[in-house]
Short mmCIF file of C-alpha atoms and ligand atoms in Angstrom, two decimals:
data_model
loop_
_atom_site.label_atom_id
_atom_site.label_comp_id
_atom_site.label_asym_id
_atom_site.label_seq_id
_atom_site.Cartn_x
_atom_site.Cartn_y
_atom_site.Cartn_z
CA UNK A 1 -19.60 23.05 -32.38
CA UNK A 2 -17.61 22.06 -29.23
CA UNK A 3 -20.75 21.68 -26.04
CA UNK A 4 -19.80 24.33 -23.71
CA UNK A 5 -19.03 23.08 -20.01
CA UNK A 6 -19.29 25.44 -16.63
CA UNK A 7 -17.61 23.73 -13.60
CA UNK A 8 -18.18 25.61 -10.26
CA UNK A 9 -16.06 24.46 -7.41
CA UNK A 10 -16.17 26.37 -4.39
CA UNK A 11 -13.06 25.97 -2.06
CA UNK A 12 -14.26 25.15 1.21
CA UNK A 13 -11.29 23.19 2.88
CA UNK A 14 -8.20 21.82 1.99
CA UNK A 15 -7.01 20.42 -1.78
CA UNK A 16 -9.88 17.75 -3.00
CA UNK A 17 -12.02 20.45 -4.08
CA UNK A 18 -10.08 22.37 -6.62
CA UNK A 19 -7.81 18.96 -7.23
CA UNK A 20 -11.14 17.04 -8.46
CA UNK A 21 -12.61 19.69 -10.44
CA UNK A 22 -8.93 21.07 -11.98
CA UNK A 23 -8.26 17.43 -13.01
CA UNK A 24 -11.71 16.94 -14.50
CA UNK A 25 -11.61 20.10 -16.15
CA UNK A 26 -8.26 19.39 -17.74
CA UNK A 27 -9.45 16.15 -19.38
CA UNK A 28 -12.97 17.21 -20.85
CA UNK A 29 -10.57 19.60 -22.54
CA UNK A 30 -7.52 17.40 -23.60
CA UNK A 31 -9.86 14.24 -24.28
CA UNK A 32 -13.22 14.75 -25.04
CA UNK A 33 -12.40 17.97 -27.05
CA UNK A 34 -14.99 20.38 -24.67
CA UNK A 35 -14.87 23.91 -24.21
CA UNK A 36 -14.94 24.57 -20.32
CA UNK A 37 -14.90 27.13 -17.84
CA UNK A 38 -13.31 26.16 -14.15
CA UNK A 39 -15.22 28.86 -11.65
CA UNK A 40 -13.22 29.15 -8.30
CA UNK A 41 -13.92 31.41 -5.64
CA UNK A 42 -10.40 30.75 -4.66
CA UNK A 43 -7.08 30.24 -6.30
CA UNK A 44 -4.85 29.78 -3.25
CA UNK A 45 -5.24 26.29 -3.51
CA UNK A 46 -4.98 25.94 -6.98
CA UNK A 47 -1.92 27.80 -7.03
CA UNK A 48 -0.09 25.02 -4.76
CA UNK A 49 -0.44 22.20 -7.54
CA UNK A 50 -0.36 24.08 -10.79
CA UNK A 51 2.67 26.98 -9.73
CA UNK A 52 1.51 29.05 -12.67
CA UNK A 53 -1.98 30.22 -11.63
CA UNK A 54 -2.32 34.19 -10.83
CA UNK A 55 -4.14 34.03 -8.00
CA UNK A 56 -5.25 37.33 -8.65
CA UNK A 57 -6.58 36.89 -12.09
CA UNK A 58 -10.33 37.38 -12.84
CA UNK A 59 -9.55 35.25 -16.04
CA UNK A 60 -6.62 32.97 -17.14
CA UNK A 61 -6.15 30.27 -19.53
CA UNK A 62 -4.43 26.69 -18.02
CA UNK A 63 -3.54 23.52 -20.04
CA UNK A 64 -7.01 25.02 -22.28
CA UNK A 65 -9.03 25.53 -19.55
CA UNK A 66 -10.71 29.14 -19.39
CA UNK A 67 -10.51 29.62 -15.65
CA UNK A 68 -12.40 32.32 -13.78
CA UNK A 69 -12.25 33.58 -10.36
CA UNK A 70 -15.93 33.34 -9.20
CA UNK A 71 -16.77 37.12 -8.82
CA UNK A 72 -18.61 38.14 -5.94
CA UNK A 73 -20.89 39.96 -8.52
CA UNK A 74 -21.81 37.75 -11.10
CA UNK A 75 -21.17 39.59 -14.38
CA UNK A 76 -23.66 39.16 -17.02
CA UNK A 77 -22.52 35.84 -19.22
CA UNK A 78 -24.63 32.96 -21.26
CA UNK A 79 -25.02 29.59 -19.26
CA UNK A 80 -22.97 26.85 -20.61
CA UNK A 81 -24.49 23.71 -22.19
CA UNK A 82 -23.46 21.52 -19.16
CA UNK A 83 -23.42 23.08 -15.91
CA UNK A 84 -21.63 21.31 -12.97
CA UNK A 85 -21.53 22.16 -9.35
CA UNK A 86 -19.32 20.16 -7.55
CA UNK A 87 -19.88 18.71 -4.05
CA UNK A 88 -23.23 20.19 -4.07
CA UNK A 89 -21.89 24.17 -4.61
CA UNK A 90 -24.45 26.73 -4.74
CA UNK A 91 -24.71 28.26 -7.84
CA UNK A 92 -24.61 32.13 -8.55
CA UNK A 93 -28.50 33.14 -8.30
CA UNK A 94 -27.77 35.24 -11.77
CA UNK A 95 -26.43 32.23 -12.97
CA UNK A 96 -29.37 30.32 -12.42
CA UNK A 97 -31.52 32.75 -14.02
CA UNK A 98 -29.21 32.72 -17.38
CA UNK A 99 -29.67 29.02 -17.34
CA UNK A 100 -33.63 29.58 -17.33
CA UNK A 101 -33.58 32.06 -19.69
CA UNK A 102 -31.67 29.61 -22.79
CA UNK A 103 -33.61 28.57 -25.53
CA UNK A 104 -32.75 25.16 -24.74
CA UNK A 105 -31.85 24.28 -20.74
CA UNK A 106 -28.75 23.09 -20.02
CA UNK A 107 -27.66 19.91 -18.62
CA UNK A 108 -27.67 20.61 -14.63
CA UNK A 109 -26.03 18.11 -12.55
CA UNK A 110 -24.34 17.62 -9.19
CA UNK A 111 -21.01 16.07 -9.14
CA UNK A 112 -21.23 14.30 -5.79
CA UNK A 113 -18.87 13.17 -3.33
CA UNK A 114 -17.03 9.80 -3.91
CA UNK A 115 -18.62 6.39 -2.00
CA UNK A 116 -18.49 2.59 -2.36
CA UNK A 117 -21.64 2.53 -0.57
CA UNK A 118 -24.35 0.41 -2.11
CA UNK A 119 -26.99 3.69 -2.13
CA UNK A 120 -24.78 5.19 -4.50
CA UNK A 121 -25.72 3.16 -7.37
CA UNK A 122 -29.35 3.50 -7.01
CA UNK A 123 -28.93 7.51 -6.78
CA UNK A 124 -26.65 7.96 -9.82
CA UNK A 125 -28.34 9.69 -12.44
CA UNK A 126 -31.53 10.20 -10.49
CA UNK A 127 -33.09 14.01 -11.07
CA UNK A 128 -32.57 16.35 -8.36
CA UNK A 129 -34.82 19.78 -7.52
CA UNK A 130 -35.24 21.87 -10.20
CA UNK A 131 -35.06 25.40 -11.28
CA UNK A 132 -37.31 27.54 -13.58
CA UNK A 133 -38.06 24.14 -15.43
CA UNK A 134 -34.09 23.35 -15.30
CA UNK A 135 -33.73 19.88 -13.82
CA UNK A 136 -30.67 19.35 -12.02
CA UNK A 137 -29.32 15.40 -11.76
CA UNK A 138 -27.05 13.50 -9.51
CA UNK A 139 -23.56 12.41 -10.37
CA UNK A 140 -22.34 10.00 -8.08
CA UNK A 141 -18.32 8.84 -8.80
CA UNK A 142 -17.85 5.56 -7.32
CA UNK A 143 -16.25 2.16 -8.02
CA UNK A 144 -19.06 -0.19 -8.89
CA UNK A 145 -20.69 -0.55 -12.11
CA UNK A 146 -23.93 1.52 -12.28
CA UNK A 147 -22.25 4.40 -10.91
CA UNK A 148 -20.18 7.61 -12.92
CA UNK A 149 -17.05 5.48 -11.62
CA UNK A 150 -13.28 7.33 -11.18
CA UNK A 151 -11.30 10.44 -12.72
CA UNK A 152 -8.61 8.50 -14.78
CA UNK A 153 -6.70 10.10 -17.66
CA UNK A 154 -6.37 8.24 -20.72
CA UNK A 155 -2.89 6.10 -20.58
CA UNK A 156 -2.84 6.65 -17.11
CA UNK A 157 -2.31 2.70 -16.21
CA UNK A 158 0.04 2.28 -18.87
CA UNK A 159 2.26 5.84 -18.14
CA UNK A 160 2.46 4.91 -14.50
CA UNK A 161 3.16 0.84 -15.63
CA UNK A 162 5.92 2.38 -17.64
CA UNK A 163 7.21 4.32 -14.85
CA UNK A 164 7.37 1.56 -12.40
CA UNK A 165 9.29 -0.49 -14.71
CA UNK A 166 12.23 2.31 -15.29
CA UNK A 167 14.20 2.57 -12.08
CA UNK A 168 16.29 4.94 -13.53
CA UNK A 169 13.41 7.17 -14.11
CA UNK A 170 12.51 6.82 -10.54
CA UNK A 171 15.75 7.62 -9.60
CA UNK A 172 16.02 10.58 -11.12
CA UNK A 173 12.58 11.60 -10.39
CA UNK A 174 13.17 11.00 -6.43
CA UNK A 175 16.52 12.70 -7.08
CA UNK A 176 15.14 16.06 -8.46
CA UNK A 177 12.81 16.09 -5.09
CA UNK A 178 16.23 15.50 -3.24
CA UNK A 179 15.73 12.19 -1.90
CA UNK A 180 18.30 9.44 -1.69
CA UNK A 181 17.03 6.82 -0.37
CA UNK A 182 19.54 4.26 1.30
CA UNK A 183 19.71 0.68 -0.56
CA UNK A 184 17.02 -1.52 0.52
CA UNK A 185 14.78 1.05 1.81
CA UNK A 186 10.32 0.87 1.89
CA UNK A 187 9.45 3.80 0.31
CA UNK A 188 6.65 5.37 2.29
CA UNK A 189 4.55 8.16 1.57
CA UNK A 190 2.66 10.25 4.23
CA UNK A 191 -0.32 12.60 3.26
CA UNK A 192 -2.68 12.62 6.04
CA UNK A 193 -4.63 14.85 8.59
CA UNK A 194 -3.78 15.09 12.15
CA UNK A 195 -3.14 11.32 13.53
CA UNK A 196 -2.67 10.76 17.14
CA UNK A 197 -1.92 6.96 16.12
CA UNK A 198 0.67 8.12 14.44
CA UNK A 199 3.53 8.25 16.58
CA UNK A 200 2.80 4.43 17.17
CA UNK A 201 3.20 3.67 13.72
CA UNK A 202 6.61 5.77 13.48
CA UNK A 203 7.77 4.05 16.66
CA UNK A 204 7.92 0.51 15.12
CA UNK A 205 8.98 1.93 11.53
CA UNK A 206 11.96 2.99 13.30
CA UNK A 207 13.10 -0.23 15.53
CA UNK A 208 11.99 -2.04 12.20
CA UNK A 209 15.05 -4.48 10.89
CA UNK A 210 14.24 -2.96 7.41
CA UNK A 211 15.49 0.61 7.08
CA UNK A 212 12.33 2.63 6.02
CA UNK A 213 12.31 6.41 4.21
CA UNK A 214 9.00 8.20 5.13
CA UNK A 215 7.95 11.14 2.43
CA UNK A 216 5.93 13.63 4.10
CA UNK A 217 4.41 16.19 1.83
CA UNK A 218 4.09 19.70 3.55
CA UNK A 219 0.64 19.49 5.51
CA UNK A 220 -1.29 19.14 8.19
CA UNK A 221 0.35 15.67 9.65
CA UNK A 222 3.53 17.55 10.14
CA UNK A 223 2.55 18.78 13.80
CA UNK A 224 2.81 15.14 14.73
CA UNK A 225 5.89 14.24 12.94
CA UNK A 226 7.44 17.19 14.43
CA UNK A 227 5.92 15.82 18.23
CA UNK A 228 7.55 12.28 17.35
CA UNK A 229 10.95 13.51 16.17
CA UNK A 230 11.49 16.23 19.13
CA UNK A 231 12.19 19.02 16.55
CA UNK A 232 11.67 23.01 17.02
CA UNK A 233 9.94 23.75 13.54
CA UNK A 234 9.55 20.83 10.56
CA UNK A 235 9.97 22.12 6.95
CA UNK A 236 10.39 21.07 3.47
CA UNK A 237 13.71 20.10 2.81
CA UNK A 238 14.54 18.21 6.28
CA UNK A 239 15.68 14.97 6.98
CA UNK A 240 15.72 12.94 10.15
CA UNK A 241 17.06 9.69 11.39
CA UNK A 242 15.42 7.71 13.85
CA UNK A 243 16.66 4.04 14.24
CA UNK A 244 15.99 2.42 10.82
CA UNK A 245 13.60 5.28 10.16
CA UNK A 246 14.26 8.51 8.08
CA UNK A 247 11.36 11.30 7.94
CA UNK A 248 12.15 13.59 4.65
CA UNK A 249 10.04 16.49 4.11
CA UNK A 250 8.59 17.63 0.74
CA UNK A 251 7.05 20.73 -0.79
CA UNK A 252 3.91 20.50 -1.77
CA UNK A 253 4.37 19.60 -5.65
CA UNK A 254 2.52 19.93 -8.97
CA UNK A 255 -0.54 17.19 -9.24
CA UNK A 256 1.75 15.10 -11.89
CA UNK A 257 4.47 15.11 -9.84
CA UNK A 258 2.50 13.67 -6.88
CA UNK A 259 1.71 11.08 -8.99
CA UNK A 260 5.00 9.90 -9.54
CA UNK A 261 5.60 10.15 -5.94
CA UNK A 262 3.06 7.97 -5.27
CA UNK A 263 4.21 6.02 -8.26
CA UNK A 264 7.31 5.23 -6.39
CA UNK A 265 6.52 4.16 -3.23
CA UNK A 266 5.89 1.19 -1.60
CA UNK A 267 3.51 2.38 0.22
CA UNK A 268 1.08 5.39 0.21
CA UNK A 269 -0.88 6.72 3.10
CA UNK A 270 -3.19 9.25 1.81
CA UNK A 271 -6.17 11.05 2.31
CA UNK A 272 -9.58 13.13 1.14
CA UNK A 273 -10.84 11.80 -2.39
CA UNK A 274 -8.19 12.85 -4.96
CA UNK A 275 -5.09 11.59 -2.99
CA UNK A 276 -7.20 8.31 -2.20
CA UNK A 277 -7.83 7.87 -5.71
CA UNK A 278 -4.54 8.43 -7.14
CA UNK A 279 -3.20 6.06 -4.44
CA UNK A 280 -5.17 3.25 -6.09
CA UNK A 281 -3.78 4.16 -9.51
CA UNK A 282 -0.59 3.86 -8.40
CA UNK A 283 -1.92 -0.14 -7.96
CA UNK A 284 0.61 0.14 -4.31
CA UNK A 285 -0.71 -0.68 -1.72
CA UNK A 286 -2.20 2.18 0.58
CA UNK A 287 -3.83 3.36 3.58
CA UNK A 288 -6.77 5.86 3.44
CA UNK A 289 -7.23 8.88 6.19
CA UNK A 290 -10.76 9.83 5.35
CA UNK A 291 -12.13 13.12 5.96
CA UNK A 292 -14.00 13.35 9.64
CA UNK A 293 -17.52 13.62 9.45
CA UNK A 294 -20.23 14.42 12.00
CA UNK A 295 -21.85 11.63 14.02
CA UNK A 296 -19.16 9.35 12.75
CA UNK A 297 -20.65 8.98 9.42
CA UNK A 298 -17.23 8.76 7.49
CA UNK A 299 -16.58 5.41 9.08
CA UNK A 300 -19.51 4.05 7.15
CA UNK A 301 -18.06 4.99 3.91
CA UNK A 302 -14.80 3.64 5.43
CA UNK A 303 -16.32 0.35 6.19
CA UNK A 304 -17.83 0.44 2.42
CA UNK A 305 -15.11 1.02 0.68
CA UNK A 306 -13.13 -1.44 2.63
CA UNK A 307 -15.59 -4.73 2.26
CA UNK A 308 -14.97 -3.96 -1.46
CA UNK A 309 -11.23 -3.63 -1.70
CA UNK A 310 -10.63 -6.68 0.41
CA UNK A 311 -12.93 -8.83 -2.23
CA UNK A 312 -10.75 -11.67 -3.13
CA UNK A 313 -8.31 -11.18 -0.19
CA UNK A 314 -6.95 -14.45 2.20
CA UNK A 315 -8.70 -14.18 5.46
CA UNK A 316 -5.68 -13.10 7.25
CA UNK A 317 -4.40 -10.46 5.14
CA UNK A 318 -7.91 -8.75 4.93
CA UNK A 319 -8.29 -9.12 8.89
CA UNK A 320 -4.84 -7.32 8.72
CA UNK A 321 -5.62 -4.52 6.47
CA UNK A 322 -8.97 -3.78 7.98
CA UNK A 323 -7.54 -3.58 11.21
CA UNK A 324 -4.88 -1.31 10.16
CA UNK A 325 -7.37 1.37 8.09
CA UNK A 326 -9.52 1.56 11.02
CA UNK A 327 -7.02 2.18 13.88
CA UNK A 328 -5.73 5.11 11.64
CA UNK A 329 -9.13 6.28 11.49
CA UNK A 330 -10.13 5.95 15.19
CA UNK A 331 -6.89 7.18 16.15
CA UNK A 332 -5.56 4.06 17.85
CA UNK A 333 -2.58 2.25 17.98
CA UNK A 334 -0.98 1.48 14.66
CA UNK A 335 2.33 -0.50 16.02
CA UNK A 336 1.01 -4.03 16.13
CA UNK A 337 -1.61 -3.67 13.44
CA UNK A 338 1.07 -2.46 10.58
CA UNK A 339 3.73 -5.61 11.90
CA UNK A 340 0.61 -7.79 11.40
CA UNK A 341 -0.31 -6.42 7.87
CA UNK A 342 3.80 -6.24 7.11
CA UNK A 343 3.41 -10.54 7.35
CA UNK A 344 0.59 -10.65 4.46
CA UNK A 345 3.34 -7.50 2.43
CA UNK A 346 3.30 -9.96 -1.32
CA UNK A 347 -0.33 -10.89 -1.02
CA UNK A 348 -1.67 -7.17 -0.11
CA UNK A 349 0.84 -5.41 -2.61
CA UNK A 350 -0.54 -7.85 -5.96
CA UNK A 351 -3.87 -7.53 -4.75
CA UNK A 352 -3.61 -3.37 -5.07
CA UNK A 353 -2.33 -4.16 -8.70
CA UNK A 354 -5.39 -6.42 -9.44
CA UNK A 355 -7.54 -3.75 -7.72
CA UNK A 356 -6.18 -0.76 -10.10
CA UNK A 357 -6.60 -3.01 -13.44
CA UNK A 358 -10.15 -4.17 -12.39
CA UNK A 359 -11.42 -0.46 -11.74
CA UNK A 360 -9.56 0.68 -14.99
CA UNK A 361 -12.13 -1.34 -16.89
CA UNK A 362 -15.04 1.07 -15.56
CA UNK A 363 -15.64 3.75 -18.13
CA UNK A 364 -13.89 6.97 -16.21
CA UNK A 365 -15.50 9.59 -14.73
CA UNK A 366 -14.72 12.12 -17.43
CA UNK A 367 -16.30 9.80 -20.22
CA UNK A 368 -19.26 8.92 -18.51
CA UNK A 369 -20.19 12.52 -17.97
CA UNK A 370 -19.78 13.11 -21.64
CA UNK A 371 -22.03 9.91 -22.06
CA UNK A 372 -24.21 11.11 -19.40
CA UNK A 373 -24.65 14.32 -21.70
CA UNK A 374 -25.11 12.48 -24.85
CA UNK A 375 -27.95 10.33 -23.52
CA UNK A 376 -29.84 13.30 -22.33
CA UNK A 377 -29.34 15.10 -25.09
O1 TRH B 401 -6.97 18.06 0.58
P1 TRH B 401 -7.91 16.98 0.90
O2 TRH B 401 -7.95 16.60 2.29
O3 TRH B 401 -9.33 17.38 0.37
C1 TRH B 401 -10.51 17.05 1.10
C2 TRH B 401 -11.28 15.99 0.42
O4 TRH B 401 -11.56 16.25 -0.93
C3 TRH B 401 -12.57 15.80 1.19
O5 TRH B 401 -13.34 14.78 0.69
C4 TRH B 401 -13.30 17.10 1.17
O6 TRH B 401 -14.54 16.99 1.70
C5 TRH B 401 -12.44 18.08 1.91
O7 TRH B 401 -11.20 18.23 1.25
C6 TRH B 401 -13.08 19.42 2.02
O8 TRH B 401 -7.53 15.64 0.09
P2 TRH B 401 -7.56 15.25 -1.46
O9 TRH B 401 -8.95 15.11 -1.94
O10 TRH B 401 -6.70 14.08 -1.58
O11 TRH B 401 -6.89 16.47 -2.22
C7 TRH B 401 -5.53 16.71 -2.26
C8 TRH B 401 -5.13 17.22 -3.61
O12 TRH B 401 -3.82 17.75 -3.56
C9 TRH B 401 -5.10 16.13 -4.68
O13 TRH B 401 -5.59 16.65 -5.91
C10 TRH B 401 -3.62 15.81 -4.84
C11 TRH B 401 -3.03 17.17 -4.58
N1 TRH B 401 -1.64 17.19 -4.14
C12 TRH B 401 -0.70 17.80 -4.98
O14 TRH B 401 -1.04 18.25 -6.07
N2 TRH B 401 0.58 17.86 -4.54
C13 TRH B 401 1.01 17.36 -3.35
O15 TRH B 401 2.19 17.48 -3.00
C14 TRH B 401 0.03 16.72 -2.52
C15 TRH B 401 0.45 16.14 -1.20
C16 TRH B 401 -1.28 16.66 -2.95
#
């Protein structure tokens, strides 16, 4: 008998909410042969990376996922064998009560927002309150050993190796998205919140003596690109010229497709969780907008995440990519810091290769939930 899995992911901002859980989903189905339920309270922002969701559906089936929209009242259904609220999502009181009422209480657990900080490994796994005698657990992702480590399809590496190597593929992939870039051209993509550093960084892209082609995905950087270029309204489809700079806008595109994107480019600035992770897949090298926290408390994770990605880095080409994350997170000037960091451009870009390959070896997330499961059982 397949375990049954309930995923609840409530949509509280943005993508990385329904992108981590959609993505998890999927691959508990496709890999580890599970039979799961995706609960969303909204399916707006599913919709925008998998075209074929009916928003309006109380019940659909996607790539073998049962997918329900999270009713305001909870009908009356068994609790799953594994139960997972993500980022700390409040379950359905009714819910709870079905999960106290099975003969034998289902896993519980919390997945967690993603951290290199150190306190991550010593909360993984650790119980959490419970319910009616159902104990609910911790599930930290992160990139150290000890913790439930990163969402990575099987054959991802190898897929997006493949990819890399076929520059006709490329081509045609870029092609089908309507970009041409001119011979020569970095290969930049944008994916980012509001920036006010970034007009600095678009100002030397464009008196650059290499001709760069900047891919910005439909979102909420756009105001500034707009502010930068001196245009009325900014929407997919557009292209600008600037000096040796040329600002393309893209829909917002299917998950697999922003892979490939990302796949592509020289470059990838991204942001949130999912983006961030794919980023690192894509074993480019990339800069991370993280999401804004009170008191400042993102830049800790920042800080974190970047003492352990610069591991094995020269001096000079760490000092250079620190420098550059945190201006783009402090929203400072990104001009000199990116020429600096364009100096150290072989060492940083075989270093994000060696960084991909070394987390690859971590059991993914997916896998060690399933494990997770097993051992409890
Ligand atoms: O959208 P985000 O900013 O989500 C954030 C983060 O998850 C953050 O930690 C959380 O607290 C906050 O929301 C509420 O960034 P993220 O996580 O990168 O999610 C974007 C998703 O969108 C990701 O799954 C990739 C996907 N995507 C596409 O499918 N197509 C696209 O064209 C683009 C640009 C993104």
């Amino acid at each position: 008998m397949k375990a049954r899995w309930d995923i609840f992911c409530s949509v509280v901002d943005n993508y990385g909410d329904i992108g981590v859980t959609w993505r998890l989903a999927r691959q508990l189905v496709a890999e580890q042969g599970c039979a799961v339920r995706l609960w969303v309270d909204d399916l707006r922002a599913f919709e925008r990376m998998c075209p074929e969701v009916d928003v309006q559906a109380a019940q659909q089936w996607q790539e073998g996922v049962d997918v329900r929209l999270w009713p305001a009242h909870w009908p009356t259904t068994p609790a799953a064998d594994v139960v997972i609220a993500a980022f700390a999502c409040q379950l359905p009181p009714d819910y709870m009560e079905a999960m106290a009422a099975r003969e034998r209480t289902p896993l519980w657990m919390n997945l967690d927002y993603l951290s290199a900080e150190e306190w991550v490994v010593g909360c993984h796994g650790l119980p959490s309150v419970k319910f009616k005698g159902v104990q609910k657990y911790f599930f930290f992702p992160g990139f150290r050993p000890g913790t439930g480590g990163l969402l990575r399809e099987a054959g991802l590496i190898e897929q997006r190796q493949a990819f890399q190597r076929d520059s006709q593929a490329q081509q045609q992939f870029l092609q089908d998205l309507g970009v041409v870039p001119m011979a020569g051209a970095r290969l930049i993509s944008l994916f980012a919140y509001e920036n006010a550093g970034l007009a600095s960084w678009l100002e030397v892209l464009a008196a650059d003596g290499q001709p760069t082609h900047l891919l910005v995905p439909e979102g909420r950087i756009l105001g500034d690109v707009q502010r930068w270029l001196g245009v009325e309204a900014l929407g997919a489809g557009q292209v600008h010229l600037r000096g040796a700079l040329t600002v393309q806008v893209l829909p917002f595109v299917r998950q697999e497709q922003y892979d490939r994107l990302l796949w592509c480019c020289d470059f990838n600035a991204v942001r949130g969780e999912d983006s961030f992770v794919r980023a690192q897949w894509a074993g480019r090298p990339l800069l991370w907008h993280i999401y804004r926290q009170d008191e400042d408390i993102h830049l800790d994770k920042l800080d974190a995440f970047l003492e352990r990605y610069t591991e094995g880095l020269s001096p000079a080409a760490k000092g250079a990519l620190i420098a550059l994350w945190q201006a783009w997170n402090t929203d400072a000037d990104m001009g000199a810091n990116w020429k600096m960091l364009l100096e150290h451009w072989p060492e940083v870009t075989a270093h994000a290769e060696k960084w991909c390959l070394e987390q690859a070896l971590q059991a993914d997330l997916a896998t060690a939930l399933v494990h997770f499961y097993e051992n409890w059982i």
